[in-house]
mmCIF file of C-alpha atoms and ligand atoms in Angstrom:
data_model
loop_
_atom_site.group_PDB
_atom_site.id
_atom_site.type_symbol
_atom_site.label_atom_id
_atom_site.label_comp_id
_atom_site.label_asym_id
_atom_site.label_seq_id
_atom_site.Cartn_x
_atom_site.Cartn_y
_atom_site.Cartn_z
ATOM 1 C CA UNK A 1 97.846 98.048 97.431
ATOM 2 C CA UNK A 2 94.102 98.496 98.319
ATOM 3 C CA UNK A 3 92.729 101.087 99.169
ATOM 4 C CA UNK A 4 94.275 102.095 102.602
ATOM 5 C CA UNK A 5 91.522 100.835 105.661
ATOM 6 C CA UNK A 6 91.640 104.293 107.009
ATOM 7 C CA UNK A 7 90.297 105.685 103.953
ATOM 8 C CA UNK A 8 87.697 103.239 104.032
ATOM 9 C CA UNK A 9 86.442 103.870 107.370
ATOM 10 C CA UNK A 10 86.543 108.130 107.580
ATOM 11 C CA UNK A 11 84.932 108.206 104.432
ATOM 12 C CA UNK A 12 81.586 110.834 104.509
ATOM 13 C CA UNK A 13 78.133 109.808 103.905
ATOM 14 C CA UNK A 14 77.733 112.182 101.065
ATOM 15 C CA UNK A 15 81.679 110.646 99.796
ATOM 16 C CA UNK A 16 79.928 107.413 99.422
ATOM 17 C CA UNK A 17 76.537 108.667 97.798
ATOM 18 C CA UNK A 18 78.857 109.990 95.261
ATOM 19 C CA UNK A 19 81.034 106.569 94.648
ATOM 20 C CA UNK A 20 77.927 105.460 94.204
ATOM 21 C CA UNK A 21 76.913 107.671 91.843
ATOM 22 C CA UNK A 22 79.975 107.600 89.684
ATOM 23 C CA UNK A 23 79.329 103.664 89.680
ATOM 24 C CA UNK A 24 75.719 103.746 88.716
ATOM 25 C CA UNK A 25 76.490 106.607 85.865
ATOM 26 C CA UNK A 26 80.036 105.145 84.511
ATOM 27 C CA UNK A 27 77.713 102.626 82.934
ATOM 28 C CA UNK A 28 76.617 105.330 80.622
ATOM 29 C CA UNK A 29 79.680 107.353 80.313
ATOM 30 C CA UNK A 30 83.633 106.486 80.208
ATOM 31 C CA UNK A 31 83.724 110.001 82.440
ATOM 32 C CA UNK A 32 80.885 111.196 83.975
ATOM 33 C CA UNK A 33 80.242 115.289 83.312
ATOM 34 C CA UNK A 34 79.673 117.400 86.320
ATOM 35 C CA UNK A 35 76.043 118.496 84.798
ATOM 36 C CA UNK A 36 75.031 115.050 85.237
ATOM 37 C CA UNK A 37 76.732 114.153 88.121
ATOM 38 C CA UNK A 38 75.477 116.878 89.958
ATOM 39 C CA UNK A 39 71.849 116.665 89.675
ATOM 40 C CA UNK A 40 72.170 112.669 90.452
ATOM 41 C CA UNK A 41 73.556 113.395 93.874
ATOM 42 C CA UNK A 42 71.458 116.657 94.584
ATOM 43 C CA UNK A 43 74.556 118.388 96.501
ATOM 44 C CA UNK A 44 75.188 122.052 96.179
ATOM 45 C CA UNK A 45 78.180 122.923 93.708
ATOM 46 C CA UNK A 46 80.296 124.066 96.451
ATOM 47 C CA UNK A 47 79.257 120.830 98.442
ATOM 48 C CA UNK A 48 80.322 118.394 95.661
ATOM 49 C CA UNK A 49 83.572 120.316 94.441
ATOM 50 C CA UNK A 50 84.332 119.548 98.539
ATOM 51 C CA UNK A 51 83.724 116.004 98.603
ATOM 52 C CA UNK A 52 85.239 115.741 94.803
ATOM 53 C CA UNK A 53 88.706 117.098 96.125
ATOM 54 C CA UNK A 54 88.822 114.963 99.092
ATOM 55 C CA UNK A 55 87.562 111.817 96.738
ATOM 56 C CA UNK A 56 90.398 112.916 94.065
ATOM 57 C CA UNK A 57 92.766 113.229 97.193
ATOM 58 C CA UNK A 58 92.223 109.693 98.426
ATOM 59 C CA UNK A 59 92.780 108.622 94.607
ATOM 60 C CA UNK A 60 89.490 107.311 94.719
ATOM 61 C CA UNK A 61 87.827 109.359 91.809
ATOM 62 C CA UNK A 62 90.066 110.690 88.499
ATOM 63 C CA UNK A 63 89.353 114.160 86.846
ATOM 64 C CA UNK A 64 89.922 114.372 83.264
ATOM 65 C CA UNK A 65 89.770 117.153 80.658
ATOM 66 C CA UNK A 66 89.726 115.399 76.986
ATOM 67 C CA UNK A 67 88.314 114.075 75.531
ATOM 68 C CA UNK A 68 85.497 116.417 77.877
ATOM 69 C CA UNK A 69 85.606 117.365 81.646
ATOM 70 C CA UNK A 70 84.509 114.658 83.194
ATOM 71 C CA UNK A 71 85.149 112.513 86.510
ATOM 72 C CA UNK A 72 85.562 108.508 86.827
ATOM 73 C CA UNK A 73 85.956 105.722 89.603
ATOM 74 C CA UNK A 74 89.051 104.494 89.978
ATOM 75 C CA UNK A 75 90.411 101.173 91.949
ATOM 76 C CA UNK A 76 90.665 102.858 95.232
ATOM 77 C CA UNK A 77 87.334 103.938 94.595
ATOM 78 C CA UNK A 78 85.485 100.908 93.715
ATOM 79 C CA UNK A 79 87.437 98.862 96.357
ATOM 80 C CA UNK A 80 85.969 101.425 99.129
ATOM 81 C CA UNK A 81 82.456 100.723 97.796
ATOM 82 C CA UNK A 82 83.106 96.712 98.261
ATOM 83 C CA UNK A 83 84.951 97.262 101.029
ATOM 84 C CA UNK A 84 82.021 99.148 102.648
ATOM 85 C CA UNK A 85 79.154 96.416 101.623
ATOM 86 C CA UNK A 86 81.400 94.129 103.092
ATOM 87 C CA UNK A 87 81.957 95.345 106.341
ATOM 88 C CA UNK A 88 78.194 96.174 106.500
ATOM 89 C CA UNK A 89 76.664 92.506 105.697
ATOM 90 C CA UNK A 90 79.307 91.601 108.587
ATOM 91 C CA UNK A 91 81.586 89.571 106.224
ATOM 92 C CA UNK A 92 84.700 91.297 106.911
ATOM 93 C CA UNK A 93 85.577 93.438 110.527
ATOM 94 C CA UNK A 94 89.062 94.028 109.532
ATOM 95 C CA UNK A 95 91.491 94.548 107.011
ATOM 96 C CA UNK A 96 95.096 92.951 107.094
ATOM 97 C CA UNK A 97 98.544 92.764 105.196
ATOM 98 C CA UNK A 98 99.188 91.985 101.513
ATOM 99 C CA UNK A 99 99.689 88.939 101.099
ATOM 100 C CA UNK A 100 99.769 88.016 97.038
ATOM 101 C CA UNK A 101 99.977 90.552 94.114
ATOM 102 C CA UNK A 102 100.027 89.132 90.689
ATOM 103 C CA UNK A 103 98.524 90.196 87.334
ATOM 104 C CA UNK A 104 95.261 90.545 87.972
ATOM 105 C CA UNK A 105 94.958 90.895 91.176
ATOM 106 C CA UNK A 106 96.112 91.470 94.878
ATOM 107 C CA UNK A 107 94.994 89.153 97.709
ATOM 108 C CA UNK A 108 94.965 90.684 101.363
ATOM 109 C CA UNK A 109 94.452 89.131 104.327
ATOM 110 C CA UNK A 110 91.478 90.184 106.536
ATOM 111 C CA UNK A 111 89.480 89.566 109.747
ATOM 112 C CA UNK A 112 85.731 87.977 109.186
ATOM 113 C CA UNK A 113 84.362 85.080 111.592
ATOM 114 C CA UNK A 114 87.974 83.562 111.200
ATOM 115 C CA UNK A 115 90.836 85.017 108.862
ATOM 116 C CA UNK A 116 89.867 85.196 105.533
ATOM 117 C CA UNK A 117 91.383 85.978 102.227
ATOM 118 C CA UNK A 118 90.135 88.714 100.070
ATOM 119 C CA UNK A 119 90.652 88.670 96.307
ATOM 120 C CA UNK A 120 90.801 91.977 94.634
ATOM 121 C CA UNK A 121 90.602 91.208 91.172
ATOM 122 C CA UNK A 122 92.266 94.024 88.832
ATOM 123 C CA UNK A 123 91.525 93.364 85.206
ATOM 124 C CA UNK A 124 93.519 96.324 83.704
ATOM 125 C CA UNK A 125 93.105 98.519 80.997
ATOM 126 C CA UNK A 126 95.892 96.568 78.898
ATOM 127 C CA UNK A 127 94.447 93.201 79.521
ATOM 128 C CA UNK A 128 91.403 93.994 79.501
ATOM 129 C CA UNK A 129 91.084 93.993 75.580
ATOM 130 C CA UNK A 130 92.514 90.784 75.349
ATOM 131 C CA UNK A 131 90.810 89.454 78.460
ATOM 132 C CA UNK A 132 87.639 89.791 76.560
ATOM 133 C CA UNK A 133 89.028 88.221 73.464
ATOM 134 C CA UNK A 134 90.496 85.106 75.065
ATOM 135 C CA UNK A 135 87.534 84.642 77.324
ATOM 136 C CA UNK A 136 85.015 85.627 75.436
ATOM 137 C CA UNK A 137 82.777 86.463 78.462
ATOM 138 C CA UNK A 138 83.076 90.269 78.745
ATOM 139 C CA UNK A 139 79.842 92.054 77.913
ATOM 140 C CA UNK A 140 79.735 93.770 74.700
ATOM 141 C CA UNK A 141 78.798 97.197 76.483
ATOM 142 C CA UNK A 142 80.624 100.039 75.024
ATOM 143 C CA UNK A 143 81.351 101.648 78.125
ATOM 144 C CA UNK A 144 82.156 98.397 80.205
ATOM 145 C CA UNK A 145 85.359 99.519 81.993
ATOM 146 C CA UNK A 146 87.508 97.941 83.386
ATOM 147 C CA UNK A 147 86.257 98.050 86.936
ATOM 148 C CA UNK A 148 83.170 96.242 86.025
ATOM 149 C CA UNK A 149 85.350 93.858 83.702
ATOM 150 C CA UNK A 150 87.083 93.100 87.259
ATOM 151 C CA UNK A 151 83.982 92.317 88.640
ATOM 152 C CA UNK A 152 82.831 89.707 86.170
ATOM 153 C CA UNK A 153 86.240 88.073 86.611
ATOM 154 C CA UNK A 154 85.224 87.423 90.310
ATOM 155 C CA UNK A 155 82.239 86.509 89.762
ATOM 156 C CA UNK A 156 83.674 83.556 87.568
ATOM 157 C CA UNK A 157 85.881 82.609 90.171
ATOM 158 C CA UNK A 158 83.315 82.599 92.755
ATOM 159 C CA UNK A 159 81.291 80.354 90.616
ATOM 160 C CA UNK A 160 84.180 78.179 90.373
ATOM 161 C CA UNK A 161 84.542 77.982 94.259
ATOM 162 C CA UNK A 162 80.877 77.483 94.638
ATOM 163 C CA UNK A 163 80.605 74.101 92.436
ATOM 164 C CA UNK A 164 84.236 72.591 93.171
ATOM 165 C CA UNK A 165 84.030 73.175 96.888
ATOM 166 C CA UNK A 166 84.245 71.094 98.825
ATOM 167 C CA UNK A 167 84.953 67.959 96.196
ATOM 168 C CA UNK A 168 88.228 69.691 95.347
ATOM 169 C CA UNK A 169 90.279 71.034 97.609
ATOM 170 C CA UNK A 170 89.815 74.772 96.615
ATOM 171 C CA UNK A 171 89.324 78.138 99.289
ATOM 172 C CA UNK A 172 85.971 77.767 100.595
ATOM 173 C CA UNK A 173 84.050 80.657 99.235
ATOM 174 C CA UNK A 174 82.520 82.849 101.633
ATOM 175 C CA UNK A 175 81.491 86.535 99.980
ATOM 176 C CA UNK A 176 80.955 88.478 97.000
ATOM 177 C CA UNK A 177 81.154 91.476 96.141
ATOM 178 C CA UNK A 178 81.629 93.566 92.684
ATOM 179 C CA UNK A 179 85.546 92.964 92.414
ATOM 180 C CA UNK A 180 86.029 91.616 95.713
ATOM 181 C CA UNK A 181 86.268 87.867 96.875
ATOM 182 C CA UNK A 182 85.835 86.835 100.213
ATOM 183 C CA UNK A 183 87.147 82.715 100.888
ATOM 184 C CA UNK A 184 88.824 81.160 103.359
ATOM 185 C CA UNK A 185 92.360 81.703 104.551
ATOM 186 C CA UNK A 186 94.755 79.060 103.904
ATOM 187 C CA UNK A 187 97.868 78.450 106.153
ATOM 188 C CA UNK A 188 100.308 77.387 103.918
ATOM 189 C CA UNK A 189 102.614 78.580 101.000
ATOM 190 C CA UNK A 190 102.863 78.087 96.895
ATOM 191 C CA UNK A 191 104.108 75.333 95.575
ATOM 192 C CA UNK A 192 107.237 77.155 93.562
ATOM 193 C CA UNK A 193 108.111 78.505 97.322
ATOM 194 C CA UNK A 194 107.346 75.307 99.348
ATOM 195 C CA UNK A 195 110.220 72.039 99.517
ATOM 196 C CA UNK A 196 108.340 69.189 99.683
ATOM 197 C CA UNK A 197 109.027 66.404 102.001
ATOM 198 C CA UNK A 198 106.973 63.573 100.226
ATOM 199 C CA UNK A 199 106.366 65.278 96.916
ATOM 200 C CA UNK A 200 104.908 62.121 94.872
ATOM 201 C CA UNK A 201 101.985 61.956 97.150
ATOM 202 C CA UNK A 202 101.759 65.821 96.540
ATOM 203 C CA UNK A 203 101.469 65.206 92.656
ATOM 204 C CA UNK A 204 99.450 62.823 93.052
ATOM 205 C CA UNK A 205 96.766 64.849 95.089
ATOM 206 C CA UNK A 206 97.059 67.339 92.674
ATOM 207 C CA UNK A 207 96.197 65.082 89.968
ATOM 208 C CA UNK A 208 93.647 63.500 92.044
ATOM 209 C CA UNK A 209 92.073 67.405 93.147
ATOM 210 C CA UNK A 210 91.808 67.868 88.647
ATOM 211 C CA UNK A 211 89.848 64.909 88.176
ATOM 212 C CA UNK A 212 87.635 65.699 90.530
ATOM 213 C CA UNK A 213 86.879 69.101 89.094
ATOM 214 C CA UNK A 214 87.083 67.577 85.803
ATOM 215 C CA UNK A 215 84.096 65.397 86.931
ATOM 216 C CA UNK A 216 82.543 68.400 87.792
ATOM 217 C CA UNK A 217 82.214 70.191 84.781
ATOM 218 C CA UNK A 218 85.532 72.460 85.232
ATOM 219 C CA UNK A 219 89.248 72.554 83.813
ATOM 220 C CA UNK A 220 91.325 75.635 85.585
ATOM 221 C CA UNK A 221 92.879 76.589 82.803
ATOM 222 C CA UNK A 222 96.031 78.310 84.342
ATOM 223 C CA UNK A 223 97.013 75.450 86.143
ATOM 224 C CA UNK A 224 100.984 75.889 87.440
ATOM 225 C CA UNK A 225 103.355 75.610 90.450
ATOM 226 C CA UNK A 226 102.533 79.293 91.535
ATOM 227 C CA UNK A 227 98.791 78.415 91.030
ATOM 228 C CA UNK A 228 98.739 75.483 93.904
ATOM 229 C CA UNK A 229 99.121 76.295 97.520
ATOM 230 C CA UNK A 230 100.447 73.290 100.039
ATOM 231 C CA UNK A 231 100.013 73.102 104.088
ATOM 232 C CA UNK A 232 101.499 70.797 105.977
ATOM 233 C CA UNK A 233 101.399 68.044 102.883
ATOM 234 C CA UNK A 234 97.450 69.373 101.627
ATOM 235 C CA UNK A 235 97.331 70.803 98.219
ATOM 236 C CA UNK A 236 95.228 73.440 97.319
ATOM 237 C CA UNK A 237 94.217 74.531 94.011
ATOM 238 C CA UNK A 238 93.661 78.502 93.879
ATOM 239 C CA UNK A 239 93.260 81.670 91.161
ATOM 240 C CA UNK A 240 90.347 79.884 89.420
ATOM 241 C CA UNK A 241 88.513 82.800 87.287
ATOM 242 C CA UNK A 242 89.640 81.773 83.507
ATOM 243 C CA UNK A 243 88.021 78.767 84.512
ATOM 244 C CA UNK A 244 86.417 76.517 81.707
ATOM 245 C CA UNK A 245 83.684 74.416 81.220
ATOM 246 C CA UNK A 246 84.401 70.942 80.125
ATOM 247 C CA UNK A 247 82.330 71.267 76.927
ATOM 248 C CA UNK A 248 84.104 74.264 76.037
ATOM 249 C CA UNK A 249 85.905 73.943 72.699
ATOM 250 C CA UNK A 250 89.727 74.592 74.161
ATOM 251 C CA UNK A 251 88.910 72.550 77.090
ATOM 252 C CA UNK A 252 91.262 69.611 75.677
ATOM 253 C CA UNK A 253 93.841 71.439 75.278
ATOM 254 C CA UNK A 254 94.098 74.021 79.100
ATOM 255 C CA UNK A 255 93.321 70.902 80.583
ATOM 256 C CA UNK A 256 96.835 69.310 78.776
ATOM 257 C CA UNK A 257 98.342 71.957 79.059
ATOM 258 C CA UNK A 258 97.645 72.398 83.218
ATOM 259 C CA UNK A 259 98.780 69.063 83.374
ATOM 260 C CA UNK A 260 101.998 69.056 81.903
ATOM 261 C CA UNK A 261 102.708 72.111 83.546
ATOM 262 C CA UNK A 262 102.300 70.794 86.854
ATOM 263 C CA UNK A 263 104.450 67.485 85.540
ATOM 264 C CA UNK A 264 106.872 69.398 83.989
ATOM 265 C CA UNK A 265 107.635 70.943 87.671
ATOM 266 C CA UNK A 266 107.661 67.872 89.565
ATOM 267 C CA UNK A 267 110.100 66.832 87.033
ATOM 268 C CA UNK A 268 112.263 69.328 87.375
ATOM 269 C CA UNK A 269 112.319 69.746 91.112
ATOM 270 C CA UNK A 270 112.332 66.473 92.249
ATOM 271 C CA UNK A 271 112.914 64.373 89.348
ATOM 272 C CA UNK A 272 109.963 63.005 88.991
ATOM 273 C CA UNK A 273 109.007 60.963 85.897
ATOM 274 C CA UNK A 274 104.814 60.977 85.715
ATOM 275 C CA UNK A 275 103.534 59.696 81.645
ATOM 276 C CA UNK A 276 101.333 62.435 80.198
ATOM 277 C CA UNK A 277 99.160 60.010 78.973
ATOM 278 C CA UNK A 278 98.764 58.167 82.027
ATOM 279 C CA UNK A 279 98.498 61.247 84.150
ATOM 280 C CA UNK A 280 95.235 61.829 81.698
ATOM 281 C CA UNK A 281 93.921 59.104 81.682
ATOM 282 C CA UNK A 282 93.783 59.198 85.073
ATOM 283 C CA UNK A 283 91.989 62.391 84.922
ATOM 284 C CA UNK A 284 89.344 61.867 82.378
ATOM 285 C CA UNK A 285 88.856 57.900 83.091
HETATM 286 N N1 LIG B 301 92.664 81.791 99.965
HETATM 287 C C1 LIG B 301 93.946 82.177 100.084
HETATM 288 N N2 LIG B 301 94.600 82.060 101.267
HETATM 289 C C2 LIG B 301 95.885 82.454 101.395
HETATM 290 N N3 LIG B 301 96.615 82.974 100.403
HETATM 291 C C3 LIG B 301 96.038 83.118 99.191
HETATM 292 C C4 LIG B 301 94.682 82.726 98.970
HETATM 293 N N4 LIG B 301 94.373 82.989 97.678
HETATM 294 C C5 LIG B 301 95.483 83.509 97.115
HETATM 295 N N5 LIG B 301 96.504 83.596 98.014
HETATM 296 C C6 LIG B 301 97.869 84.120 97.766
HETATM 297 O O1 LIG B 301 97.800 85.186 96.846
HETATM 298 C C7 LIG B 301 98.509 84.894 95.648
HETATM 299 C C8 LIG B 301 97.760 85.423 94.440
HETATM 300 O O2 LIG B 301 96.489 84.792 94.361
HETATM 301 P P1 LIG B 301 95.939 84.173 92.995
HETATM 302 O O3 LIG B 301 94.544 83.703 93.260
HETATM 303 O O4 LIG B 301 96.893 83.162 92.464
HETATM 304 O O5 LIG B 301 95.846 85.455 92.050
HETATM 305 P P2 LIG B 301 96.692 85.936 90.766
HETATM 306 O O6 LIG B 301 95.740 85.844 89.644
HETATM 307 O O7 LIG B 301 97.017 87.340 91.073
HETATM 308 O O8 LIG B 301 97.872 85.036 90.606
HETATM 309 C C9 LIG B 301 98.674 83.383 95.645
HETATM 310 O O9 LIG B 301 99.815 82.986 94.923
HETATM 311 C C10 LIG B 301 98.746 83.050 97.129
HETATM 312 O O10 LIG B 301 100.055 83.200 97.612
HETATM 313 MG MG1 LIG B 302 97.961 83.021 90.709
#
């Protein structure tokens, strides 16, 4: 889950200048010391051991011993500092249920000028290796955690939203911030879940909706049946931040292989027979 609203909103002033501190400081240290956390928040010891232990309490902020004493941000911790921009540039008045939760991420539903979606993106420690491999967009930054990995991965998504919407039939994106995306709510279900009355039309919108970002520069790149969201007959394409460009060496081949993933599952549920070739063609034409 998220960090818990309540959290969010009794948090202290002098909580926050610490987050904030931690944030600012874990860009220099994998677990910020107390001597240097200290001074950078100018609270009495007794005053920040306080605020630590309710922080530590709220699982906001970690304490570790080895490899030396130290203190780090965790999720809960950077999700309050999003959380709070958020709610202060107006973006977001409320938070709602959990709605999504899959590898990298957990999508809740929340209250902004209409219902939104927010995407907390969760790059873990485990993937996060990889993540940078595969991608090849992480910074090189020795201390880069994982939180700020997290953040980059919105921020690719958010690009992606920005240039496909509205040609392609994608959230509309609304907000940023650090690991948090804001976009439009949509009223409908995945694909895996949904049984489709007129499910040729479907594919082909679906195919139609990947041209158009082809045309646009972009190929999703994790393109499947739990990736595409349908409402009342609309498709929507969704989870967009391994995104690549078209010129991008492997772009041939996550473009294939989004397609026949998304053929392979209208064959299988409703038996339908779509070429390969012509389902290309039809993209890059
Ligand atoms: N804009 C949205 N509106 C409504 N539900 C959404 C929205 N975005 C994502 N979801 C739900 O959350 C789930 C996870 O989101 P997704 O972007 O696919 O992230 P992940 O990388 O975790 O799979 C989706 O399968 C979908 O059910
Ligand atoms: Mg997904």
């Amino acid at each position: 889950m998220p960090v818990p609203a309540e959290y969010v909103r009794s948090l202290h002033a002098y909580e926050l200048r610490i987050l904030l501190a931690l944030e600012r400081l874990m860009r220099r240290y994998q677990w910020v010391p107390l001597e240097v956390l200290r001074p950078a928040t100018g609270f009495s010891e007794s005053e920040l051991s306080y605020r630590l232990g309710r922080l530590m309490a709220m699982d906001m902020v970690r304490y570790e011993k080895v490899p030396y004493e130290g203190y780090a941000l965790v999720f809960n911790g950077y999700d309050t500092l999003a959380l709070h921009t958020l709610t202060r540039r107006g973006t977001i008045q409320a938070l709602g249920t959990l709605i999504g939760v899959g590898k990298e991420s957990e999508v809740c539903e929340a209250m902004g000028l209409g219902p939104v979606a927010l995407k907390f993106h969760r790059v873990g420690q485990r993937s996060f290796q990889s993540a940078r491999l595969k991608r090849g967009y992480m910074p090189e930054a020795t201390h880069c955690p994982w939180i700020f990995a997290s953040s980059i991965s919105a921020k690719m998504e958010y690009d992606a939203l920005k240039t496909l919407h509205p040609a392609v039939s994608v959230p509309l994106p609304i907000d940023l911030n650090r690991h948090v995306l804001v976009m439009s709510f949509i009223p409908g279900v995945d694909l895996v879940r949904a049984t489709l009355e007129e499910p040729e039309a479907a594919l082909d919108d679906i195919l139609k909706n990947i041209r158009e970002a082809y045309r646009l520069g972009i190929v999703h790149g994790d393109l499947s049946e739990f990736n595409v969201m349908v409402d009342e007959g609309q498709c929507w394409l969704i989870d967009w931040p391994q995104w690549v460009e078209t010129s991008h060496p492997n772009a041939g081949d996550l473009l294939a292989r989004d397609i026949e993933n998304i053929l392979q599952y209208f064959k299988r549920k409703y038996g339908i027979e779509y070429a390969f070739d012509e389902a290309l063609a039809r993209v890059v034409e």
